[in-house]
Amino acid sequence: MSTTTKYYSNINTELLGICPAVENVIEFGCGAGRFLEAYKHSNPEANCVGFEKFENAANEAQGRCDHIIVGDAETIDLSDHGYGQGSFDLIIYGDVLEHF
């Protein structure tokens, strides 16, 4: 497994431990979807949406998340993907906030 692949597969377990159980969650910078997969394991009824800038990582996340959106979070309009204001109960910027 390459360093790049490992980077996109990391799970921030400390963050996972403080995330509340909610109905609809989106993770910006979901990478290969491992965090949302773990979240869904502990909260199976959750609708987990992954948002990823890099297509290769997003392709790996398919099947781990309920929906994957590929694009630039600073320019994309989530309503173009069916998500309007108030669509999410939990918004995660776990490992990407420093990039904005």
mmCIF file of N, CA and C in Angstrom:
data_model
loop_
_atom_site.group_PDB
_atom_site.id
_atom_site.type_symbol
_atom_site.label_atom_id
_atom_site.label_comp_id
_atom_site.label_asym_id
_atom_site.label_seq_id
_atom_site.Cartn_x
_atom_site.Cartn_y
_atom_site.Cartn_z
ATOM 1 N N MET A 1 0.852 -1.174 0.000
ATOM 2 C CA MET A 1 0.000 0.000 0.000
ATOM 3 C C MET A 1 0.898 1.238 0.000
ATOM 4 N N SER A 2 0.657 2.152 -0.888
ATOM 5 C CA SER A 2 1.489 3.346 -0.986
ATOM 6 C C SER A 2 1.182 4.317 0.149
ATOM 7 N N THR A 3 2.100 5.263 0.358
ATOM 8 C CA THR A 3 1.901 6.294 1.380
ATOM 9 C C THR A 3 0.643 7.104 1.083
ATOM 10 N N THR A 4 0.414 7.405 -0.187
ATOM 11 C CA THR A 4 -0.766 8.174 -0.577
ATOM 12 C C THR A 4 -2.042 7.412 -0.221
ATOM 13 N N THR A 5 -2.074 6.122 -0.523
ATOM 14 C CA THR A 5 -3.244 5.316 -0.215
ATOM 15 C C THR A 5 -3.468 5.265 1.288
ATOM 16 N N LYS A 6 -2.419 5.118 2.071
ATOM 17 C CA LYS A 6 -2.542 5.107 3.523
ATOM 18 C C LYS A 6 -3.106 6.429 4.027
ATOM 19 N N TYR A 7 -2.647 7.535 3.443
ATOM 20 C CA TYR A 7 -3.125 8.857 3.858
ATOM 21 C C TYR A 7 -4.639 8.951 3.713
ATOM 22 N N TYR A 8 -5.171 8.477 2.611
ATOM 23 C CA TYR A 8 -6.603 8.568 2.358
ATOM 24 C C TYR A 8 -7.411 7.509 3.107
ATOM 25 N N SER A 9 -6.741 6.581 3.785
ATOM 26 C CA SER A 9 -7.432 5.506 4.498
ATOM 27 C C SER A 9 -7.380 5.646 6.014
ATOM 28 N N ASN A 10 -6.763 6.703 6.503
ATOM 29 C CA ASN A 10 -6.649 6.893 7.953
ATOM 30 C C ASN A 10 -8.012 7.151 8.584
ATOM 31 N N ILE A 11 -8.158 6.685 9.834
ATOM 32 C CA ILE A 11 -9.359 6.963 10.625
ATOM 33 C C ILE A 11 -8.929 7.737 11.858
ATOM 34 N N ASN A 12 -9.476 8.917 12.039
ATOM 35 C CA ASN A 12 -9.208 9.732 13.218
ATOM 36 C C ASN A 12 -10.102 9.195 14.337
ATOM 37 N N THR A 13 -9.576 8.256 15.109
ATOM 38 C CA THR A 13 -10.383 7.585 16.138
ATOM 39 C C THR A 13 -10.794 8.529 17.261
ATOM 40 N N GLU A 14 -9.968 9.519 17.562
ATOM 41 C CA GLU A 14 -10.333 10.496 18.594
ATOM 42 C C GLU A 14 -11.569 11.279 18.162
ATOM 43 N N LEU A 15 -11.586 11.712 16.907
ATOM 44 C CA LEU A 15 -12.746 12.428 16.377
ATOM 45 C C LEU A 15 -13.968 11.508 16.321
ATOM 46 N N LEU A 16 -13.765 10.295 15.895
ATOM 47 C CA LEU A 16 -14.862 9.335 15.822
ATOM 48 C C LEU A 16 -15.519 9.158 17.188
ATOM 49 N N GLY A 17 -14.716 9.147 18.227
ATOM 50 C CA GLY A 17 -15.219 8.950 19.576
ATOM 51 C C GLY A 17 -16.089 10.077 20.102
ATOM 52 N N ILE A 18 -15.974 11.264 19.530
ATOM 53 C CA ILE A 18 -16.784 12.391 20.017
ATOM 54 C C ILE A 18 -17.933 12.750 19.082
ATOM 55 N N CYS A 19 -18.074 12.045 17.975
ATOM 56 C CA CYS A 19 -19.167 12.331 17.039
ATOM 57 C C CYS A 19 -20.470 11.741 17.573
ATOM 58 N N PRO A 20 -21.502 12.567 17.656
ATOM 59 C CA PRO A 20 -22.785 12.061 18.144
ATOM 60 C C PRO A 20 -23.472 11.195 17.083
ATOM 61 N N ALA A 21 -24.363 10.345 17.518
ATOM 62 C CA ALA A 21 -25.174 9.543 16.601
ATOM 63 C C ALA A 21 -26.265 10.449 16.040
ATOM 64 N N VAL A 22 -26.239 10.651 14.729
ATOM 65 C CA VAL A 22 -27.212 11.507 14.058
ATOM 66 C C VAL A 22 -27.756 10.779 12.830
ATOM 67 N N GLU A 23 -28.745 11.391 12.214
ATOM 68 C CA GLU A 23 -29.398 10.781 11.058
ATOM 69 C C GLU A 23 -28.649 11.042 9.747
ATOM 70 N N ASN A 24 -28.146 12.260 9.549
ATOM 71 C CA ASN A 24 -27.504 12.640 8.292
ATOM 72 C C ASN A 24 -26.163 13.312 8.557
ATOM 73 N N VAL A 25 -25.116 12.754 7.985
ATOM 74 C CA VAL A 25 -23.773 13.260 8.219
ATOM 75 C C VAL A 25 -23.029 13.399 6.890
ATOM 76 N N ILE A 26 -22.214 14.443 6.791
ATOM 77 C CA ILE A 26 -21.344 14.623 5.634
ATOM 78 C C ILE A 26 -19.926 14.849 6.146
ATOM 79 N N GLU A 27 -18.983 14.210 5.482
ATOM 80 C CA GLU A 27 -17.575 14.412 5.807
ATOM 81 C C GLU A 27 -16.876 15.010 4.601
ATOM 82 N N PHE A 28 -16.320 16.201 4.777
ATOM 83 C CA PHE A 28 -15.523 16.836 3.731
ATOM 84 C C PHE A 28 -14.111 16.293 3.834
ATOM 85 N N GLY A 29 -13.569 15.888 2.699
ATOM 86 C CA GLY A 29 -12.255 15.260 2.681
ATOM 87 C C GLY A 29 -12.342 13.839 3.199
ATOM 88 N N CYS A 30 -13.306 13.085 2.689
ATOM 89 C CA CYS A 30 -13.562 11.738 3.208
ATOM 90 C C CYS A 30 -12.511 10.724 2.777
ATOM 91 N N GLY A 31 -11.639 11.094 1.843
ATOM 92 C CA GLY A 31 -10.615 10.154 1.404
ATOM 93 C C GLY A 31 -11.234 8.875 0.887
ATOM 94 N N ALA A 32 -10.753 7.746 1.382
ATOM 95 C CA ALA A 32 -11.241 6.442 0.941
ATOM 96 C C ALA A 32 -12.496 6.005 1.687
ATOM 97 N N GLY A 33 -13.042 6.873 2.533
ATOM 98 C CA GLY A 33 -14.302 6.598 3.201
ATOM 99 C C GLY A 33 -14.217 5.761 4.464
ATOM 100 N N ARG A 34 -13.021 5.537 4.965
ATOM 101 C CA ARG A 34 -12.843 4.671 6.143
ATOM 102 C C ARG A 34 -13.484 5.263 7.409
ATOM 103 N N PHE A 35 -13.385 6.596 7.582
ATOM 104 C CA PHE A 35 -13.988 7.224 8.763
ATOM 105 C C PHE A 35 -15.500 7.037 8.754
ATOM 106 N N LEU A 36 -16.136 7.333 7.620
ATOM 107 C CA LEU A 36 -17.589 7.189 7.543
ATOM 108 C C LEU A 36 -18.011 5.727 7.647
ATOM 109 N N GLU A 37 -17.202 4.834 7.141
ATOM 110 C CA GLU A 37 -17.484 3.409 7.283
ATOM 111 C C GLU A 37 -17.505 3.022 8.766
ATOM 112 N N ALA A 38 -16.521 3.511 9.521
ATOM 113 C CA ALA A 38 -16.473 3.242 10.956
ATOM 114 C C ALA A 38 -17.638 3.911 11.683
ATOM 115 N N TYR A 39 -17.967 5.145 11.284
ATOM 116 C CA TYR A 39 -19.101 5.849 11.875
ATOM 117 C C TYR A 39 -20.381 5.054 11.646
ATOM 118 N N LYS A 40 -20.579 4.600 10.426
ATOM 119 C CA LYS A 40 -21.788 3.855 10.076
ATOM 120 C C LYS A 40 -21.841 2.513 10.810
ATOM 121 N N HIS A 41 -20.703 1.939 11.108
ATOM 122 C CA HIS A 41 -20.668 0.688 11.861
ATOM 123 C C HIS A 41 -21.278 0.888 13.251
ATOM 124 N N SER A 42 -21.000 2.039 13.860
ATOM 125 C CA SER A 42 -21.553 2.309 15.188
ATOM 126 C C SER A 42 -22.933 2.968 15.135
ATOM 127 N N ASN A 43 -23.338 3.460 13.977
ATOM 128 C CA ASN A 43 -24.620 4.129 13.798
ATOM 129 C C ASN A 43 -25.197 3.711 12.434
ATOM 130 N N PRO A 44 -25.643 2.447 12.310
ATOM 131 C CA PRO A 44 -26.022 1.890 11.008
ATOM 132 C C PRO A 44 -27.174 2.590 10.296
ATOM 133 N N GLU A 45 -28.006 3.299 11.022
ATOM 134 C CA GLU A 45 -29.148 3.977 10.397
ATOM 135 C C GLU A 45 -28.776 5.318 9.780
ATOM 136 N N ALA A 46 -27.563 5.781 10.021
ATOM 137 C CA ALA A 46 -27.139 7.094 9.514
ATOM 138 C C ALA A 46 -26.994 7.090 8.000
ATOM 139 N N ASN A 47 -27.345 8.200 7.403
ATOM 140 C CA ASN A 47 -27.082 8.446 5.986
ATOM 141 C C ASN A 47 -25.732 9.160 5.918
ATOM 142 N N CYS A 48 -24.728 8.492 5.396
ATOM 143 C CA CYS A 48 -23.363 9.027 5.394
ATOM 144 C C CYS A 48 -22.962 9.460 3.988
ATOM 145 N N VAL A 49 -22.681 10.750 3.850
ATOM 146 C CA VAL A 49 -22.284 11.324 2.573
ATOM 147 C C VAL A 49 -20.819 11.726 2.671
ATOM 148 N N GLY A 50 -20.035 11.260 1.721
ATOM 149 C CA GLY A 50 -18.629 11.628 1.663
ATOM 150 C C GLY A 50 -18.398 12.647 0.562
ATOM 151 N N PHE A 51 -17.567 13.623 0.854
ATOM 152 C CA PHE A 51 -17.206 14.650 -0.122
ATOM 153 C C PHE A 51 -15.695 14.589 -0.276
ATOM 154 N N GLU A 52 -15.227 14.400 -1.489
ATOM 155 C CA GLU A 52 -13.792 14.240 -1.714
ATOM 156 C C GLU A 52 -13.368 14.977 -2.979
ATOM 157 N N LYS A 53 -12.273 15.676 -2.880
ATOM 158 C CA LYS A 53 -11.745 16.444 -4.005
ATOM 159 C C LYS A 53 -11.064 15.553 -5.036
ATOM 160 N N PHE A 54 -10.429 14.484 -4.569
ATOM 161 C CA PHE A 54 -9.625 13.656 -5.456
ATOM 162 C C PHE A 54 -10.380 12.400 -5.878
ATOM 163 N N GLU A 55 -10.545 12.251 -7.182
ATOM 164 C CA GLU A 55 -11.383 11.195 -7.736
ATOM 165 C C GLU A 55 -10.904 9.790 -7.366
ATOM 166 N N ASN A 56 -9.602 9.548 -7.350
ATOM 167 C CA ASN A 56 -9.098 8.212 -7.010
ATOM 168 C C ASN A 56 -9.520 7.812 -5.600
ATOM 169 N N ALA A 57 -9.372 8.731 -4.657
ATOM 170 C CA ALA A 57 -9.780 8.448 -3.280
ATOM 171 C C ALA A 57 -11.294 8.272 -3.206
ATOM 172 N N ALA A 58 -12.037 9.113 -3.906
ATOM 173 C CA ALA A 58 -13.502 9.016 -3.910
ATOM 174 C C ALA A 58 -13.963 7.672 -4.464
ATOM 175 N N ASN A 59 -13.273 7.181 -5.482
ATOM 176 C CA ASN A 59 -13.622 5.870 -6.040
ATOM 177 C C ASN A 59 -13.451 4.776 -4.998
ATOM 178 N N GLU A 60 -12.436 4.882 -4.160
ATOM 179 C CA GLU A 60 -12.235 3.905 -3.085
ATOM 180 C C GLU A 60 -13.344 3.998 -2.040
ATOM 181 N N ALA A 61 -13.909 5.178 -1.869
ATOM 182 C CA ALA A 61 -14.961 5.384 -0.863
ATOM 183 C C ALA A 61 -16.311 4.824 -1.300
ATOM 184 N N GLN A 62 -16.483 4.587 -2.590
ATOM 185 C CA GLN A 62 -17.740 4.010 -3.078
ATOM 186 C C GLN A 62 -17.997 2.715 -2.331
ATOM 187 N N GLY A 63 -19.200 2.520 -1.841
ATOM 188 C CA GLY A 63 -19.548 1.316 -1.114
ATOM 189 C C GLY A 63 -19.325 1.429 0.386
ATOM 190 N N ARG A 64 -18.531 2.403 0.804
ATOM 191 C CA ARG A 64 -18.334 2.642 2.237
ATOM 192 C C ARG A 64 -19.248 3.748 2.734
ATOM 193 N N CYS A 65 -19.720 4.564 1.820
ATOM 194 C CA CYS A 65 -20.596 5.695 2.140
ATOM 195 C C CYS A 65 -21.893 5.521 1.353
ATOM 196 N N ASP A 66 -22.937 6.174 1.807
ATOM 197 C CA ASP A 66 -24.209 6.089 1.094
ATOM 198 C C ASP A 66 -24.189 6.894 -0.196
ATOM 199 N N HIS A 67 -23.405 7.957 -0.210
ATOM 200 C CA HIS A 67 -23.292 8.800 -1.403
ATOM 201 C C HIS A 67 -21.931 9.481 -1.379
ATOM 202 N N ILE A 68 -21.316 9.581 -2.535
ATOM 203 C CA ILE A 68 -20.029 10.257 -2.667
ATOM 204 C C ILE A 68 -20.198 11.425 -3.638
ATOM 205 N N ILE A 69 -19.666 12.562 -3.248
ATOM 206 C CA ILE A 69 -19.637 13.733 -4.119
ATOM 207 C C ILE A 69 -18.168 14.054 -4.372
ATOM 208 N N VAL A 70 -17.819 14.220 -5.643
ATOM 209 C CA VAL A 70 -16.448 14.563 -6.012
ATOM 210 C C VAL A 70 -16.426 16.007 -6.475
ATOM 211 N N GLY A 71 -15.503 16.793 -5.911
ATOM 212 C CA GLY A 71 -15.386 18.174 -6.329
ATOM 213 C C GLY A 71 -14.617 19.008 -5.338
ATOM 214 N N ASP A 72 -14.562 20.283 -5.607
ATOM 215 C CA ASP A 72 -13.860 21.249 -4.765
ATOM 216 C C ASP A 72 -14.878 21.865 -3.802
ATOM 217 N N ALA A 73 -14.688 21.636 -2.521
ATOM 218 C CA ALA A 73 -15.639 22.100 -1.501
ATOM 219 C C ALA A 73 -15.787 23.616 -1.471
ATOM 220 N N GLU A 74 -14.806 24.328 -1.969
ATOM 221 C CA GLU A 74 -14.885 25.789 -1.953
ATOM 222 C C GLU A 74 -15.700 26.345 -3.110
ATOM 223 N N THR A 75 -16.011 25.507 -4.098
ATOM 224 C CA THR A 75 -16.730 26.032 -5.259
ATOM 225 C C THR A 75 -18.014 25.285 -5.592
ATOM 226 N N ILE A 76 -18.198 24.099 -5.048
ATOM 227 C CA ILE A 76 -19.359 23.289 -5.424
ATOM 228 C C ILE A 76 -20.603 23.725 -4.650
ATOM 229 N N ASP A 77 -21.738 23.561 -5.268
ATOM 230 C CA ASP A 77 -23.022 23.864 -4.641
ATOM 231 C C ASP A 77 -23.695 22.526 -4.314
ATOM 232 N N LEU A 78 -23.823 22.229 -3.034
ATOM 233 C CA LEU A 78 -24.405 20.944 -2.628
ATOM 234 C C LEU A 78 -25.846 20.773 -3.092
ATOM 235 N N SER A 79 -26.531 21.880 -3.339
ATOM 236 C CA SER A 79 -27.921 21.763 -3.819
ATOM 237 C C SER A 79 -27.970 21.136 -5.210
ATOM 238 N N ASP A 80 -26.874 21.231 -5.960
ATOM 239 C CA ASP A 80 -26.803 20.563 -7.261
ATOM 240 C C ASP A 80 -26.801 19.043 -7.108
ATOM 241 N N HIS A 81 -26.556 18.567 -5.896
ATOM 242 C CA HIS A 81 -26.518 17.130 -5.605
ATOM 243 C C HIS A 81 -27.687 16.701 -4.717
ATOM 244 N N GLY A 82 -28.679 17.603 -4.573
ATOM 245 C CA GLY A 82 -29.883 17.274 -3.827
ATOM 246 C C GLY A 82 -29.836 17.584 -2.344
ATOM 247 N N TYR A 83 -28.809 18.311 -1.905
ATOM 248 C CA TYR A 83 -28.678 18.640 -0.483
ATOM 249 C C TYR A 83 -28.810 20.140 -0.296
ATOM 250 N N GLY A 84 -29.839 20.546 0.407
ATOM 251 C CA GLY A 84 -30.068 21.957 0.672
ATOM 252 C C GLY A 84 -29.715 22.311 2.103
ATOM 253 N N GLN A 85 -30.013 23.529 2.468
ATOM 254 C CA GLN A 85 -29.768 24.008 3.826
ATOM 255 C C GLN A 85 -30.494 23.110 4.817
ATOM 256 N N GLY A 86 -29.803 22.697 5.856
ATOM 257 C CA GLY A 86 -30.384 21.852 6.885
ATOM 258 C C GLY A 86 -30.392 20.369 6.564
ATOM 259 N N SER A 87 -29.722 19.964 5.488
ATOM 260 C CA SER A 87 -29.712 18.549 5.103
ATOM 261 C C SER A 87 -28.897 17.669 6.047
ATOM 262 N N PHE A 88 -27.954 18.265 6.759
ATOM 263 C CA PHE A 88 -27.049 17.468 7.580
ATOM 264 C C PHE A 88 -27.126 17.859 9.049
ATOM 265 N N ASP A 89 -27.109 16.831 9.895
ATOM 266 C CA ASP A 89 -27.099 17.022 11.339
ATOM 267 C C ASP A 89 -25.674 17.135 11.869
ATOM 268 N N LEU A 90 -24.722 16.602 11.115
ATOM 269 C CA LEU A 90 -23.318 16.612 11.511
ATOM 270 C C LEU A 90 -22.474 16.848 10.271
ATOM 271 N N ILE A 91 -21.618 17.855 10.341
ATOM 272 C CA ILE A 91 -20.707 18.182 9.239
ATOM 273 C C ILE A 91 -19.292 18.021 9.772
ATOM 274 N N ILE A 92 -18.523 17.171 9.122
ATOM 275 C CA ILE A 92 -17.172 16.856 9.595
ATOM 276 C C ILE A 92 -16.133 17.414 8.626
ATOM 277 N N TYR A 93 -15.211 18.187 9.175
ATOM 278 C CA TYR A 93 -14.043 18.690 8.453
ATOM 279 C C TYR A 93 -12.797 18.167 9.174
ATOM 280 N N GLY A 94 -12.804 16.896 9.532
ATOM 281 C CA GLY A 94 -11.801 16.327 10.419
ATOM 282 C C GLY A 94 -10.351 16.526 10.035
ATOM 283 N N ASP A 95 -10.041 16.329 8.792
ATOM 284 C CA ASP A 95 -8.626 16.391 8.391
ATOM 285 C C ASP A 95 -8.399 17.338 7.210
ATOM 286 N N VAL A 96 -9.329 18.248 6.995
ATOM 287 C CA VAL A 96 -9.186 19.141 5.837
ATOM 288 C C VAL A 96 -9.326 20.620 6.161
ATOM 289 N N LEU A 97 -9.789 20.954 7.347
ATOM 290 C CA LEU A 97 -10.056 22.362 7.665
ATOM 291 C C LEU A 97 -8.842 23.251 7.434
ATOM 292 N N GLU A 98 -7.669 22.720 7.729
ATOM 293 C CA GLU A 98 -6.447 23.499 7.554
ATOM 294 C C GLU A 98 -6.129 23.798 6.096
ATOM 295 N N HIS A 99 -6.810 23.142 5.150
ATOM 296 C CA HIS A 99 -6.573 23.374 3.730
ATOM 297 C C HIS A 99 -7.438 24.493 3.160
ATOM 298 N N PHE A 100 -8.388 24.979 3.946
ATOM 299 C CA PHE A 100 -9.271 26.046 3.454
ATOM 300 C C PHE A 100 -8.725 27.403 3.809
#
